[in-house]
Short mmCIF file of C-alpha atoms and ligand atoms in Angstrom, two decimals:
data_model
loop_
_atom_site.label_atom_id
_atom_site.label_comp_id
_atom_site.label_asym_id
_atom_site.label_seq_id
_atom_site.Cartn_x
_atom_site.Cartn_y
_atom_site.Cartn_z
CA MET A 1 119.07 134.44 88.15
CA GLU A 2 115.71 135.80 89.46
CA GLU A 3 116.90 134.85 93.01
CA PHE A 4 119.96 137.42 92.66
CA ARG A 5 118.69 140.83 92.90
CA TYR A 6 119.41 144.10 94.13
CA ARG A 7 117.43 145.34 97.25
CA GLU A 8 117.97 148.87 97.95
CA GLY A 9 121.34 148.74 96.14
CA VAL A 10 122.77 145.74 97.54
CA LEU A 11 122.62 142.22 95.78
CA ALA A 12 120.88 139.79 97.63
CA CYS A 13 120.31 136.17 97.57
CA GLU A 14 116.54 135.49 98.06
CA GLY A 15 116.03 137.72 101.27
CA VAL A 16 119.92 137.91 102.26
CA PRO A 17 122.19 140.47 101.27
CA LEU A 18 125.26 139.17 99.91
CA ASN A 19 127.55 141.75 102.08
CA GLU A 20 126.19 140.12 105.25
CA LEU A 21 127.09 136.79 104.12
CA ALA A 22 130.48 137.88 103.31
CA GLN A 23 131.03 139.59 106.66
CA VAL A 24 129.97 136.47 108.43
CA HIS A 25 131.65 133.72 106.22
CA GLY A 26 134.45 135.42 104.50
CA THR A 27 135.43 135.26 100.73
CA PRO A 28 135.57 133.49 98.33
CA LEU A 29 132.25 131.96 99.36
CA TYR A 30 129.62 130.05 97.15
CA VAL A 31 126.00 131.13 97.75
CA TYR A 32 123.21 129.03 96.53
CA SER A 33 119.34 129.96 96.40
CA GLU A 34 117.46 126.94 97.59
CA ARG A 35 114.15 128.33 96.08
CA SER A 36 115.83 128.46 92.53
CA ILE A 37 117.19 124.88 92.77
CA ARG A 38 113.61 124.01 93.83
CA GLU A 39 112.06 125.74 91.06
CA ARG A 40 114.23 124.42 88.51
CA PHE A 41 113.83 120.87 89.59
CA LYS A 42 110.07 121.43 89.73
CA ALA A 43 110.07 122.79 86.19
CA LEU A 44 111.52 119.69 84.84
CA ASP A 45 109.33 117.25 87.03
CA ALA A 46 106.27 119.11 85.52
CA ALA A 47 107.45 119.10 81.91
CA TYR A 48 107.54 115.35 82.11
CA ALA A 49 104.42 114.94 84.30
CA ASP A 50 102.49 113.02 81.63
CA VAL A 51 104.75 109.96 81.53
CA PRO A 52 106.57 107.67 84.14
CA HIS A 53 109.76 109.52 84.73
CA LEU A 54 112.64 109.95 87.22
CA ILE A 55 115.01 112.87 87.03
CA CYS A 56 118.35 111.65 87.91
CA TYR A 57 120.32 114.65 88.76
CA ALA A 58 123.86 114.64 87.48
CA MET A 59 125.49 115.46 90.93
CA LYS A 60 129.16 115.96 89.35
CA ALA A 61 127.53 119.56 88.57
CA ASN A 62 127.28 120.07 92.39
CA ASP A 63 127.65 117.34 94.84
CA ASN A 64 127.20 119.30 98.07
CA LEU A 65 125.41 117.22 100.39
CA ALA A 66 122.72 119.56 101.40
CA ILE A 67 121.87 120.13 97.88
CA VAL A 68 121.81 116.44 96.70
CA ARG A 69 119.63 115.58 99.99
CA MET A 70 117.29 118.43 99.16
CA LEU A 71 116.58 117.24 95.58
CA GLY A 72 116.29 113.59 96.90
CA GLN A 73 113.51 114.94 99.14
CA LEU A 74 111.67 116.47 96.10
CA GLY A 75 111.74 112.99 94.45
CA ALA A 76 115.05 113.26 92.24
CA GLY A 77 117.38 110.42 91.70
CA VAL A 78 121.01 111.05 90.82
CA ASP A 79 123.39 110.15 88.00
CA VAL A 80 126.80 109.37 89.45
CA VAL A 81 130.05 109.09 87.72
CA SER A 82 132.51 107.77 90.26
CA GLY A 83 132.30 105.47 93.34
CA GLY A 84 132.98 108.81 95.47
CA GLU A 85 129.80 110.26 94.01
CA LEU A 86 127.90 107.05 94.77
CA PHE A 87 129.14 107.35 98.26
CA ARG A 88 128.01 110.75 98.54
CA ALA A 89 124.61 110.16 97.06
CA ARG A 90 124.03 107.53 99.54
CA ARG A 91 125.24 109.69 102.30
CA ALA A 92 122.79 112.32 101.32
CA GLY A 93 120.02 109.73 101.68
CA ILE A 94 119.53 108.93 98.00
CA PRO A 95 117.80 105.30 97.80
CA ALA A 96 120.07 103.10 95.61
CA SER A 97 116.92 102.36 93.43
CA ARG A 98 117.13 105.95 92.10
CA ILE A 99 120.81 105.77 91.29
CA ILE A 100 122.17 105.46 87.86
CA PHE A 101 126.03 104.95 87.23
CA ALA A 102 127.66 106.76 84.19
CA GLY A 103 131.19 107.10 82.89
CA VAL A 104 133.68 105.38 80.31
CA GLY A 105 135.99 104.25 83.23
CA LYS A 106 134.45 102.63 85.77
CA THR A 107 136.76 100.41 87.77
CA ARG A 108 135.87 96.93 88.99
CA GLY A 109 135.91 98.40 92.52
CA GLU A 110 133.48 100.86 91.61
CA ILE A 111 131.31 98.24 89.76
CA ALA A 112 131.31 95.98 92.85
CA GLN A 113 130.41 98.91 95.22
CA ALA A 114 127.49 99.77 92.99
CA ILE A 115 126.30 96.32 92.70
CA GLU A 116 126.37 95.84 96.42
CA GLU A 117 124.43 98.74 96.56
CA ASP A 118 121.94 97.56 94.21
CA ILE A 119 121.66 100.65 91.94
CA LEU A 120 119.07 101.05 89.58
CA LEU A 121 121.27 100.55 86.47
CA PHE A 122 124.66 101.04 84.88
CA ASN A 123 124.89 102.95 81.86
CA VAL A 124 127.41 101.01 79.89
CA GLU A 125 129.71 102.86 77.56
CA SER A 126 131.61 99.71 75.76
CA PRO A 127 131.71 96.05 75.37
CA ALA A 128 134.54 95.73 77.27
CA GLU A 129 133.03 97.44 80.21
CA LEU A 130 129.95 95.14 79.64
CA VAL A 131 132.28 92.27 80.18
CA ALA A 132 133.79 93.85 83.46
CA ILE A 133 130.18 94.50 84.86
CA GLY A 134 129.20 90.85 84.02
CA GLU A 135 132.20 89.23 85.58
CA VAL A 136 131.84 91.31 88.85
CA ALA A 137 128.19 90.38 88.95
CA SER A 138 128.96 86.84 88.39
CA GLU A 139 131.44 86.75 91.29
CA LYS A 140 129.03 88.46 93.69
CA ARG A 141 125.83 86.27 92.39
CA ARG A 142 123.81 89.31 91.96
CA VAL A 143 122.01 90.54 88.68
CA ALA A 144 123.42 93.88 87.33
CA ARG A 145 120.79 95.94 85.58
CA VAL A 146 122.57 97.84 82.24
CA SER A 147 121.50 100.37 79.80
CA VAL A 148 123.71 100.85 76.92
CA ARG A 149 124.77 104.49 76.31
CA VAL A 150 124.26 104.98 72.38
CA ASN A 151 126.73 107.38 70.58
CA PRO A 152 124.09 108.70 68.13
CA ASN A 153 126.52 110.93 66.16
CA VAL A 154 124.78 114.00 66.46
CA ASP A 155 126.50 117.24 66.84
CA PRO A 156 125.03 119.07 69.74
CA GLN A 157 126.78 122.55 68.50
CA THR A 158 128.29 123.38 71.79
CA HIS A 159 131.85 123.84 73.12
CA PRO A 160 134.00 120.83 71.98
CA TYR A 161 134.93 119.90 75.52
CA ILE A 162 131.47 119.43 76.62
CA SER A 163 130.22 117.83 73.16
CA THR A 164 129.86 114.00 73.70
CA GLY A 165 127.62 112.37 71.18
CA LEU A 166 129.88 112.63 68.06
CA LYS A 167 131.72 109.69 66.73
CA LYS A 168 135.17 111.39 67.47
CA ASN A 169 134.15 111.52 71.14
CA LYS A 170 135.10 108.87 73.59
CA PHE A 171 131.56 108.32 74.92
CA GLY A 172 128.94 105.74 74.25
CA VAL A 173 128.61 102.63 71.79
CA PRO A 174 128.41 103.51 67.94
CA THR A 175 124.88 102.41 66.67
CA GLU A 176 126.01 99.86 64.57
CA GLN A 177 127.48 97.81 67.66
CA VAL A 178 124.43 98.37 69.73
CA VAL A 179 122.33 95.49 68.95
CA ASP A 180 125.56 93.01 69.86
CA VAL A 181 126.25 94.56 73.01
CA TYR A 182 122.69 93.83 73.94
CA ARG A 183 122.86 90.29 72.72
CA GLN A 184 125.93 90.04 74.92
CA ALA A 185 124.01 91.21 78.02
CA LEU A 186 120.84 89.19 77.33
CA ASP A 187 123.07 85.88 77.11
CA HIS A 188 124.58 86.51 80.35
CA PRO A 189 123.03 85.03 83.50
CA TYR A 190 123.99 88.16 85.71
CA LEU A 191 123.29 90.85 83.45
CA GLU A 192 119.93 92.26 82.74
CA PRO A 193 119.55 94.68 79.86
CA VAL A 194 116.51 97.00 80.93
CA GLY A 195 117.33 100.54 79.28
CA ILE A 196 118.81 102.45 76.62
CA GLN A 197 120.61 105.66 77.16
CA MET A 198 122.15 108.85 75.41
CA HIS A 199 123.81 112.08 76.32
CA ILE A 200 125.03 114.13 73.38
CA GLY A 201 126.55 117.32 75.23
CA SER A 202 126.12 120.29 77.92
CA GLN A 203 125.01 123.62 77.65
CA LEU A 204 122.78 123.09 74.73
CA VAL A 205 120.84 126.30 73.99
CA ARG A 206 118.60 124.59 71.35
CA VAL A 207 116.87 121.08 72.07
CA GLN A 208 116.77 120.14 68.29
CA PRO A 209 120.04 118.11 68.51
CA ILE A 210 118.64 116.32 71.50
CA VAL A 211 115.38 115.44 69.65
CA ASP A 212 117.34 114.42 66.76
CA ALA A 213 119.36 111.88 68.87
CA VAL A 214 116.07 110.65 70.43
CA SER A 215 114.64 109.87 67.21
CA ARG A 216 117.90 107.73 66.21
CA VAL A 217 117.68 105.95 69.62
CA ILE A 218 114.13 105.38 69.02
CA GLU A 219 114.76 103.43 65.80
CA LEU A 220 117.47 101.34 67.96
CA VAL A 221 114.64 100.50 70.52
CA GLN A 222 112.50 99.09 67.92
CA GLU A 223 115.06 97.11 66.42
CA LEU A 224 116.00 95.71 69.83
CA ARG A 225 112.36 94.88 70.53
CA VAL A 226 112.20 92.65 67.41
CA VAL A 227 115.01 90.53 68.48
CA GLY A 228 113.57 90.30 71.79
CA ILE A 229 115.19 92.81 73.87
CA PRO A 230 112.55 94.79 75.99
CA ILE A 231 113.53 98.29 76.85
CA ARG A 232 111.96 99.74 79.91
CA TYR A 233 114.07 102.78 80.49
CA PHE A 234 114.67 105.38 78.09
CA ASP A 235 117.39 107.90 79.17
CA ILE A 236 117.52 111.01 77.26
CA GLY A 237 120.79 112.43 79.15
CA GLY A 238 121.19 115.91 80.44
CA GLY A 239 122.61 118.98 78.61
CA LEU A 240 120.05 121.39 78.92
CA GLY A 241 121.54 125.01 78.74
CA ILE A 242 121.35 128.02 81.07
CA ARG A 243 121.94 131.53 80.70
CA TYR A 244 125.52 132.85 81.21
CA ARG A 245 125.56 136.04 79.04
CA ASP A 246 122.59 136.67 76.65
CA GLU A 247 121.49 133.44 75.61
CA GLN A 248 117.79 132.51 75.46
CA PRO A 249 118.09 128.68 76.10
CA GLU A 250 115.20 126.59 75.40
CA GLY A 251 114.24 124.61 78.50
CA PRO A 252 112.44 121.37 79.59
CA ALA A 253 109.16 122.47 78.38
CA ASP A 254 110.41 122.86 74.94
CA LEU A 255 112.09 119.33 74.99
CA ALA A 256 109.22 117.66 76.42
CA CYS A 257 106.86 118.90 73.94
CA ARG A 258 109.07 117.47 71.10
CA VAL A 259 110.29 114.17 72.83
CA LEU A 260 107.04 112.88 74.54
CA PRO A 261 105.12 112.61 71.35
CA LEU A 262 108.04 110.49 70.06
CA ILE A 263 108.50 108.35 72.93
CA GLY A 264 105.05 108.29 74.64
CA SER A 265 103.98 105.26 72.75
CA LEU A 266 106.92 103.08 73.58
CA GLY A 267 105.61 102.27 77.19
CA VAL A 268 109.09 103.34 78.75
CA THR A 269 110.08 105.01 82.07
CA LEU A 270 111.68 108.21 80.84
CA LEU A 271 115.12 109.17 82.53
CA CYS A 272 116.97 112.36 82.38
CA GLU A 273 120.28 113.53 83.93
CA PRO A 274 120.25 117.24 84.15
CA GLY A 275 123.04 118.97 86.08
CA ARG A 276 123.79 122.42 85.06
CA PHE A 277 120.07 123.17 84.43
CA ILE A 278 119.12 122.66 88.03
CA VAL A 279 122.00 124.30 89.75
CA GLY A 280 123.72 126.54 87.41
CA SER A 281 121.98 129.80 87.89
CA SER A 282 121.03 128.91 91.28
CA GLY A 283 124.37 129.69 92.72
CA ILE A 284 126.93 132.70 92.51
CA LEU A 285 130.68 132.87 93.65
CA LEU A 286 131.31 135.92 96.01
CA THR A 287 134.67 137.20 95.85
CA LYS A 288 136.42 140.44 97.17
CA VAL A 289 138.65 142.96 95.34
CA LEU A 290 142.16 142.74 96.84
CA TYR A 291 143.97 145.21 94.54
CA ARG A 292 143.64 147.38 91.48
CA LYS A 293 146.56 147.25 89.16
CA ASP A 294 147.41 149.36 85.96
CA ASN A 295 150.30 148.15 83.77
CA GLY A 296 149.82 150.76 81.18
CA ALA A 297 148.21 148.52 78.52
CA LYS A 298 145.51 147.12 80.79
CA ARG A 299 143.67 147.60 83.77
CA PHE A 300 143.52 144.58 86.44
CA VAL A 301 141.14 144.08 89.23
CA VAL A 302 142.85 141.50 91.33
CA VAL A 303 140.27 139.53 93.44
CA ASP A 304 140.47 136.60 96.09
CA ALA A 305 138.86 134.05 94.04
CA GLY A 306 141.18 132.28 91.53
CA MET A 307 140.95 129.50 88.93
CA ASN A 308 141.30 126.91 91.72
CA ASP A 309 137.95 128.17 93.06
CA LEU A 310 136.15 128.65 89.65
CA ILE A 311 138.05 127.05 86.72
CA ARG A 312 135.26 127.55 83.83
CA PRO A 313 136.66 130.69 82.55
CA SER A 314 140.14 129.32 82.41
CA LEU A 315 139.28 125.96 81.24
CA TYR A 316 136.36 126.75 78.65
CA ASP A 317 136.88 130.33 78.37
CA ALA A 318 133.45 130.44 79.68
CA HIS A 319 131.59 133.80 80.31
CA HIS A 320 130.42 134.61 83.62
CA GLU A 321 128.62 137.83 84.43
CA ILE A 322 130.02 139.75 87.25
CA TRP A 323 128.22 142.01 89.25
CA PRO A 324 129.30 144.37 92.19
CA VAL A 325 127.50 143.67 95.32
CA GLN A 326 127.07 147.35 96.26
CA GLN A 327 125.35 148.71 92.95
CA LYS A 328 127.46 151.44 91.49
CA CYS A 329 127.66 153.83 88.65
CA GLY A 330 129.99 154.53 85.93
CA GLU A 331 132.00 152.18 83.49
CA GLU A 332 135.43 150.96 82.80
CA VAL A 333 137.22 148.08 81.06
CA VAL A 334 139.16 145.62 83.09
CA ASP A 335 140.67 142.27 83.42
CA VAL A 336 139.25 140.60 86.60
CA VAL A 337 142.08 137.82 87.84
CA GLY A 338 142.71 135.73 90.74
CA PRO A 339 145.87 135.22 92.88
CA ILE A 340 147.11 132.12 91.23
CA CYS A 341 150.62 131.90 89.70
CA GLU A 342 149.14 131.14 86.12
CA SER A 343 148.46 133.89 83.27
CA GLY A 344 145.33 131.60 82.70
CA ASP A 345 144.08 132.39 86.19
CA PHE A 346 141.10 134.97 85.11
CA LEU A 347 137.60 135.41 85.89
CA ALA A 348 136.86 137.75 82.93
CA HIS A 349 138.78 139.53 80.34
CA ASP A 350 138.13 142.87 78.81
CA ARG A 351 134.79 143.29 81.03
CA VAL A 352 133.03 146.43 81.71
CA LEU A 353 132.38 147.02 85.25
CA PRO A 354 131.75 150.17 87.25
CA PRO A 355 134.73 151.16 88.91
CA VAL A 356 135.51 149.14 91.95
CA ALA A 357 137.93 149.70 94.75
CA ALA A 358 139.93 147.32 96.99
CA GLY A 359 137.55 145.87 99.63
CA ASP A 360 134.47 145.98 97.35
CA LEU A 361 132.59 142.61 96.86
CA LEU A 362 131.94 141.17 93.44
CA ALA A 363 129.44 138.26 92.54
CA VAL A 364 130.29 136.01 89.77
CA LEU A 365 127.12 134.92 88.42
CA SER A 366 126.01 131.53 87.27
CA ALA A 367 128.48 129.54 89.12
CA GLY A 368 126.22 126.90 90.93
CA ALA A 369 127.34 124.10 88.30
CA TYR A 370 130.78 122.92 87.84
CA GLY A 371 131.85 125.77 90.12
CA PHE A 372 132.77 124.36 93.53
CA ALA A 373 132.61 120.83 92.28
CA MET A 374 135.62 121.65 89.95
CA ALA A 375 137.49 123.56 92.64
CA SER A 376 140.94 122.20 93.72
CA ASN A 377 143.63 123.11 96.26
CA TYR A 378 146.08 124.33 93.72
CA ASN A 379 148.69 126.93 95.22
CA ALA A 380 147.85 125.17 98.66
CA ARG A 381 144.55 127.36 98.61
CA PRO A 382 141.89 125.89 100.92
CA LYS A 383 138.35 125.33 99.09
CA PRO A 384 135.90 127.96 99.70
CA ALA A 385 133.05 127.67 102.14
CA GLU A 386 129.39 127.02 100.60
CA VAL A 387 126.10 128.57 102.04
CA LEU A 388 122.68 127.77 101.08
CA VAL A 389 119.92 130.40 101.45
CA ALA A 390 116.44 129.83 101.85
CA GLY A 391 114.07 132.87 102.30
CA ASN A 392 115.90 135.16 104.95
CA ALA A 393 117.83 132.38 106.23
CA ALA A 394 121.45 131.26 105.25
CA ARG A 395 122.83 127.82 106.38
CA LEU A 396 126.60 127.00 105.84
CA VAL A 397 126.54 123.59 103.98
CA ARG A 398 130.37 123.28 103.83
CA ARG A 399 132.86 125.06 106.19
CA ARG A 400 135.76 126.75 104.55
CA GLU A 401 138.85 124.46 104.60
CA THR A 402 141.56 125.04 106.94
CA TYR A 403 145.53 124.92 106.59
CA GLU A 404 145.17 121.66 108.47
CA ASP A 405 142.80 120.10 105.95
CA LEU A 406 145.54 120.62 103.31
CA ILE A 407 147.96 118.48 104.95
CA ARG A 408 145.55 115.79 106.68
CA ALA A 409 146.22 113.02 104.08
CA GLU A 410 149.95 113.50 104.24
CA GLU A 411 150.05 113.58 108.23
CA GLY A 412 151.77 110.42 110.08
CA LEU A 413 153.06 108.70 107.00
C1 PLP B 501 127.79 115.65 82.63
C2 PLP B 501 126.80 114.75 82.15
C3 PLP B 501 125.39 114.92 82.59
C4 PLP B 501 124.95 116.39 82.90
O1 PLP B 501 125.28 117.34 81.99
P1 PLP B 501 124.52 118.79 82.28
O2 PLP B 501 124.91 119.37 81.11
O3 PLP B 501 125.13 119.37 83.38
O4 PLP B 501 122.95 118.69 82.37
C5 PLP B 501 124.42 114.04 82.30
N1 PLP B 501 124.76 113.01 81.85
C6 PLP B 501 126.14 112.55 81.66
C7 PLP B 501 126.26 111.19 81.22
C8 PLP B 501 127.13 113.54 81.91
O5 PLP B 501 128.30 112.93 81.59
#
């Protein structure tokens, strides 16, 4: 959050005061710091510098074209989870050779699209999916490269909705089935097994669960080599946590110094799939106070951003720091709520804030990941605009949606 600081009493993103951005672009508004994104990416890149590696940005965290393009220019690949993301990644100039495709429910249409693009590899989540990829590849007479996503059955110690590496989760292939799935791939004329993958969950503030999972997957790699299946890519997934409240998350350097000694001798290219770590604390949601309201039991601050703009508090009961754009003294306890017709529409419960008034601007911090990307048009609300700041310059990277945008897909039917 270093790129969001008070300068002479006004919160700024890099060199640009947020009140100026609100004036020009309106609210609610997502604001991202280019320097922050760049530095987070470089920290990852540096951590793995000693081994061949490719950082495949998990673009589901934030798929804005300008951000994806910028990361591509820094050398990133991307991890896509749908045909739509593949389309966006290619539009953002990411070479197909740096794109990997994840997800438990790839359709045949999406598989065909990815094979036509000749992406680096598919992360396969089930034997049935491997059959489907094999069939589509045969029809197209093109070889599809595959990795198997292993479910290492490790508890990532995070929120249950973002935990993915336990047996009870829908993700990955259980370790005892993995060798069979590779055999199937090896026997298929249009499938080439090239890698192995794992991703145990998101917002991990300690790296030990990832290290434990890597150890289990290494055992599998050795088993696979014995039966003649060469593994060239070892993908450790994403999941590095960020600071939302007072967490002191371990970072890429902590992970690298534990993982590299384990996989260094395998002679593989390391892949990783960070999303939140790169963009999470690089963005904020700027919102304006509409009303204050006191119902006797509680004080409410009603703002112009709702759960359709930022759903993390409602969906995960996630904590986001909220700072007034104009620095203020004093304290009161309030609920910060949006305009949506749902009691679940809140940004913060029982939050200590300086007293704010109608018209004041608030910044909801750490909103760069799973913020805009999860925004919807619920209550027929146009999605907010997005701005990317670099130094003293701010660039609109997505215009605010209009009412006409809301009905476009229904017109002329
Ligand atoms: C969501 C996801 C990621 C990114 O997770 P972060 O916590 O944002 O780093 C990476 N890989 C897979 C397979 C995912 O589903």
